[in-house]
CSV table of C-alpha atoms and ligand atoms in Angstrom, one decimal:
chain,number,residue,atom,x,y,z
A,283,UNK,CA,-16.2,9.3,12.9
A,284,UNK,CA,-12.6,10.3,11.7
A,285,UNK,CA,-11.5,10.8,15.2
A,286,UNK,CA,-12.8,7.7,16.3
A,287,UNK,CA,-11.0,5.8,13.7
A,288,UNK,CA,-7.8,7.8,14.9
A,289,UNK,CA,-7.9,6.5,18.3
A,290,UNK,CA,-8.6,3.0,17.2
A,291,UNK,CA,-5.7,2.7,15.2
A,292,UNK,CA,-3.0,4.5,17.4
A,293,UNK,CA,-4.5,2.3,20.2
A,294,UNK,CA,-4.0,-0.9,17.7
A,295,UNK,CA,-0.5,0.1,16.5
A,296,UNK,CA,2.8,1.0,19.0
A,297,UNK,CA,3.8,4.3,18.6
A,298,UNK,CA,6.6,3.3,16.0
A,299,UNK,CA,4.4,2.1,13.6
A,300,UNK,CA,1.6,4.8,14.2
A,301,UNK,CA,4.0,8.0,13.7
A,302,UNK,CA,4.4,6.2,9.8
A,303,UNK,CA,1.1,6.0,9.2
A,304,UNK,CA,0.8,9.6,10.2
A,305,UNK,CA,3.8,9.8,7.7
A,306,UNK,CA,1.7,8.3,5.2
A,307,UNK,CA,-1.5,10.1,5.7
A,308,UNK,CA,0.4,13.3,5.0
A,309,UNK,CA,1.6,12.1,1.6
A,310,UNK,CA,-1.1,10.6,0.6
A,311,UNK,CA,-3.5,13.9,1.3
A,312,UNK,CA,-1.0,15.8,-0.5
A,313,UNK,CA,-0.9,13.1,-3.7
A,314,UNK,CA,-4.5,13.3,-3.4
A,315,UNK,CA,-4.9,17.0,-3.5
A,316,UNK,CA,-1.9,17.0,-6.5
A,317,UNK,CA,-3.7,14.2,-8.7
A,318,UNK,CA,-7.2,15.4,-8.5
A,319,UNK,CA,-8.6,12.5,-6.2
A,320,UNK,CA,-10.6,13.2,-3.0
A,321,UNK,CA,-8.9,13.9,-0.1
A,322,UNK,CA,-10.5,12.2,2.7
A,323,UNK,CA,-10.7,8.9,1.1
A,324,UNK,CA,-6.9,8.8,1.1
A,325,UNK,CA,-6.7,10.0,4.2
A,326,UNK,CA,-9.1,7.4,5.6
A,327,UNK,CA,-7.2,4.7,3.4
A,328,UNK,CA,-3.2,5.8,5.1
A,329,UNK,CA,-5.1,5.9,8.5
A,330,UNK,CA,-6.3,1.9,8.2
A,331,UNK,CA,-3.8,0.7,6.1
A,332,UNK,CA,-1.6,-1.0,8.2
A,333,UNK,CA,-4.9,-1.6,11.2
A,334,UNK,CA,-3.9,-5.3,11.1
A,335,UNK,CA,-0.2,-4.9,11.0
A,336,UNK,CA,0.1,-6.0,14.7
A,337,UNK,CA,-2.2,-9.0,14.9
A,338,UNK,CA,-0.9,-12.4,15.2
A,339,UNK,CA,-0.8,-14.8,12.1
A,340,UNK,CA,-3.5,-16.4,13.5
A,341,UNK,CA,-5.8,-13.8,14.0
A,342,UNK,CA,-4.6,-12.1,10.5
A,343,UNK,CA,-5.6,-15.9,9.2
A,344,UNK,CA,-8.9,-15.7,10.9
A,345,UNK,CA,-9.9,-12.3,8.8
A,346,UNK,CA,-9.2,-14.0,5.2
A,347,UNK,CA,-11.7,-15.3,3.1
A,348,UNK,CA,-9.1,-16.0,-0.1
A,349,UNK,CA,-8.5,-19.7,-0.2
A,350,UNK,CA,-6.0,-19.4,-2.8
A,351,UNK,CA,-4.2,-16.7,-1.1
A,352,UNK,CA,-4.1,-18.8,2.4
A,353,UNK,CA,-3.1,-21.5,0.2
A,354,UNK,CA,-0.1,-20.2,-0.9
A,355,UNK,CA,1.2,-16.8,0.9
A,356,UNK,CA,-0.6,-17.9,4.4
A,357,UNK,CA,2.6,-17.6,6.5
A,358,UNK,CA,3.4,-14.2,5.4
A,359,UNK,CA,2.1,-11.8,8.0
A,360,UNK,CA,3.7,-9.4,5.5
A,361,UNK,CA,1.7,-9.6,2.6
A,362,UNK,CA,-1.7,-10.9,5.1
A,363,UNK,CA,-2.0,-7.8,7.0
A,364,UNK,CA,-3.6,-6.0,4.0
A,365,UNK,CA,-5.9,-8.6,3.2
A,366,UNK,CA,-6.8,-9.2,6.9
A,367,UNK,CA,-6.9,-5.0,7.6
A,368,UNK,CA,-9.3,-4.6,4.6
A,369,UNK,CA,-12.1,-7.0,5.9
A,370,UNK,CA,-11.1,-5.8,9.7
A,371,UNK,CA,-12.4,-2.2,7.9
A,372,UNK,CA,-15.4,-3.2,6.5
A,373,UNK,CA,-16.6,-5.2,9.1
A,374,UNK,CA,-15.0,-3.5,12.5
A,375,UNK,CA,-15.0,-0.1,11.3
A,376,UNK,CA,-18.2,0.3,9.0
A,377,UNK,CA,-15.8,1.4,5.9
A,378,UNK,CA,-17.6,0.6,2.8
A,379,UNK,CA,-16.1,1.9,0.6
A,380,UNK,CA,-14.5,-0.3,-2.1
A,381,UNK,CA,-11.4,1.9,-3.5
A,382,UNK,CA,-10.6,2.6,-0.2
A,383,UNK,CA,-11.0,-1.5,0.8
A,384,UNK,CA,-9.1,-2.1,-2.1
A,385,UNK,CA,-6.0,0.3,-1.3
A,386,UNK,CA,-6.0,-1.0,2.0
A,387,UNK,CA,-5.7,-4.8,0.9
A,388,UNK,CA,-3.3,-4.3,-1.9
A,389,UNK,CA,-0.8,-1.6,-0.3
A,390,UNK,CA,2.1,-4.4,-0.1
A,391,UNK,CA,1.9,-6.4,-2.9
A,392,UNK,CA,0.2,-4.1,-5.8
A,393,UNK,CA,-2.3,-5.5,-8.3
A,394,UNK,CA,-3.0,-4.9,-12.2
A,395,UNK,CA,-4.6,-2.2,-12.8
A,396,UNK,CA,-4.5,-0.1,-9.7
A,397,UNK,CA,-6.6,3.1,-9.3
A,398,UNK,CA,-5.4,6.3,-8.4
A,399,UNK,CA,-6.1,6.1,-4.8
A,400,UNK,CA,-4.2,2.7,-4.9
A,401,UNK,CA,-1.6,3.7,-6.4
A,402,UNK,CA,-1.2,7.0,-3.8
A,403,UNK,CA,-1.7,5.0,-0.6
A,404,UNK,CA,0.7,2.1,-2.4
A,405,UNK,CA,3.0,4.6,-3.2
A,406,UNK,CA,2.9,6.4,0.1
A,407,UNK,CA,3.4,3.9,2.3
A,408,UNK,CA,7.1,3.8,0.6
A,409,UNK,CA,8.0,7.1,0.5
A,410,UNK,CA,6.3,9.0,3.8
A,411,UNK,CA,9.1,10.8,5.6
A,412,UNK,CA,10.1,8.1,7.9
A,413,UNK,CA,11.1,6.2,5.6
A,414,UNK,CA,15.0,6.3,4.9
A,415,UNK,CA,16.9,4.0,1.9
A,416,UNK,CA,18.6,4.8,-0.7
A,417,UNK,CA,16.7,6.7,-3.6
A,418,UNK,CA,13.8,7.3,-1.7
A,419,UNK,CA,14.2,11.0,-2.4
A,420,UNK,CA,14.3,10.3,-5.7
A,421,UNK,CA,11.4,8.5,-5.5
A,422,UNK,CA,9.9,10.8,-3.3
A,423,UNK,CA,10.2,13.7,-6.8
A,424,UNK,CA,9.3,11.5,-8.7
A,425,UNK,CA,5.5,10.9,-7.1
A,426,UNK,CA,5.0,14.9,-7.5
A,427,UNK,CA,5.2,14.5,-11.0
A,428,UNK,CA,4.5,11.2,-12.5
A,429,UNK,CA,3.1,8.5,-9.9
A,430,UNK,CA,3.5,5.8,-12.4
A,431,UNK,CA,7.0,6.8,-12.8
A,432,UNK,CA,7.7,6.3,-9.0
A,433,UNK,CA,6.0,3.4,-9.0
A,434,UNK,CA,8.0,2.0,-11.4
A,435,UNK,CA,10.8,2.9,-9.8
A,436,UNK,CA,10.0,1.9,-6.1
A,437,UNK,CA,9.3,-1.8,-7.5
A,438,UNK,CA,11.7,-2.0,-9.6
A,439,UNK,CA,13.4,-1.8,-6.5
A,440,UNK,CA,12.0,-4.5,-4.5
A,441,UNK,CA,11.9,-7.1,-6.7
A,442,UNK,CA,15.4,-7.1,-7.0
A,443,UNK,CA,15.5,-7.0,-2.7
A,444,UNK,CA,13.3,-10.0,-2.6
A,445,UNK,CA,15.0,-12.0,-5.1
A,446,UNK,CA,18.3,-11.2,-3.7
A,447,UNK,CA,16.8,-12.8,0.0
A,448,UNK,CA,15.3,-15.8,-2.0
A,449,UNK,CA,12.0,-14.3,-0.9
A,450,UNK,CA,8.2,-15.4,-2.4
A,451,UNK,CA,7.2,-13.2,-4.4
A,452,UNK,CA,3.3,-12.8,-4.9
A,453,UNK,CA,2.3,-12.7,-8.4
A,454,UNK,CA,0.1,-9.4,-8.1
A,455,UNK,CA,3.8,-7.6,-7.3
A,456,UNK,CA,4.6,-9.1,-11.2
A,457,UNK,CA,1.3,-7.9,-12.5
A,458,UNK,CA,1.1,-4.3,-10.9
A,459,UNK,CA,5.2,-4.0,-12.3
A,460,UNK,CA,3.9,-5.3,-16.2
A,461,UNK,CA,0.5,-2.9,-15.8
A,462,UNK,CA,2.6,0.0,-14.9
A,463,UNK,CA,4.8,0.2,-17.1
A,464,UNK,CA,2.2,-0.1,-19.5
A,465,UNK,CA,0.1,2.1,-19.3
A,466,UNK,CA,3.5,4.2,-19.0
A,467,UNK,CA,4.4,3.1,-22.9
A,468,UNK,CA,0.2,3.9,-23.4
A,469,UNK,CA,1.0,7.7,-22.2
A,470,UNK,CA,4.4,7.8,-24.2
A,471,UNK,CA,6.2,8.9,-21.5
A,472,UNK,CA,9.7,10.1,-22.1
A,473,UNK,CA,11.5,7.8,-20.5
A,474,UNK,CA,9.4,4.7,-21.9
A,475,UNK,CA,9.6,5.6,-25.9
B,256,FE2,FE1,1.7,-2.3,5.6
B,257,FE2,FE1,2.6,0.9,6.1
């Protein structure tokens, strides 16, 4: 089965786009392995995570089912293609699984209270070894030792990018950012007392 889904997605995706979600399977097996979640689920969730990120707006449309989100973010192939790539999973692929569903559909734009595979795969996608801005090595650390920590860090540092573009920002991005940080003051982690 895993090797089917590998050919479907490098046969949806142009090579580009493929070699990082190899890039992210890679970091998200080796979060996976480091926080104690299973392995293959995180594989399986970098391998679909961006299966819709080629499809036309209307297509991506065609795969939502959240009026609200339509409603408001419908133009935003962006944030859509998680949305769209989770239902494309479950009903093109057979993946029922709902963490991994969940990671898929909320690897752009975060949501409160993220599990641990959500937060790896969200995580991931930012920091696999394609990826080249500033800090992202220090974000890359960071994940080894405290996910929330990178987290934190890695939106901190979008928010600011889309606000500086007047970009929408979805209100799940706002959430995820408060939820973090958190359960961050929760833990009483060093940098957060
Ligand atoms: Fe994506
Ligand atoms: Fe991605």
């Amino acid at each position: 089965m895993l090797n089917k889904l590998y050919s479907h997605v490098e046969k949806a995706l142009p090579p580009k786009r493929y070699q990082h979600t190899l890039g992210v399977i890679k970091v998200a097996v080796s979060l996976a392995k480091q926080y104690g979640i299973n392995e293959h689920r995180a594989e399986i969730a970098a391998l679909l995570h961006d299966v819709s990120k080629c499809m036309s707006l209307e297509e991506l449309r065609s795969y939502i089912d959240c009026d609200e989100t339509l409603k408001y973010y419908g133009n935003m192939g962006e944030l859509l293609h998680g949305f769209a790539g989770s239902v494309y999973a479950k009903q093109e692929l057979g993946i029922y699984d709902e963490d991994i569903l969940s990671a898929i559909k909320y690897h752009t734009i975060g949501r409160r209270g993220m599990t641990t595979l959500e937060k790896i795969i969200y995580i991931s996608d930012a920091i696999e070894p394609n990826r080249n801005y500033p800090n992202v090595n220090f974000i890359r650390e960071k994940a080894k030792t405290c996910i929330n920590d990178a987290i934190l860090f890695e939106v901190d540092r979008k928010l600011k990018y889309l606000l500086k573009i007047d970009a929408t920002i979805h209100p799940n991005t706002v959430d995820m950012r408060n939820c973090i940080l958190g359960e961050l003051k929760n833990k009483g982690s060093k940098s957060y007392e």
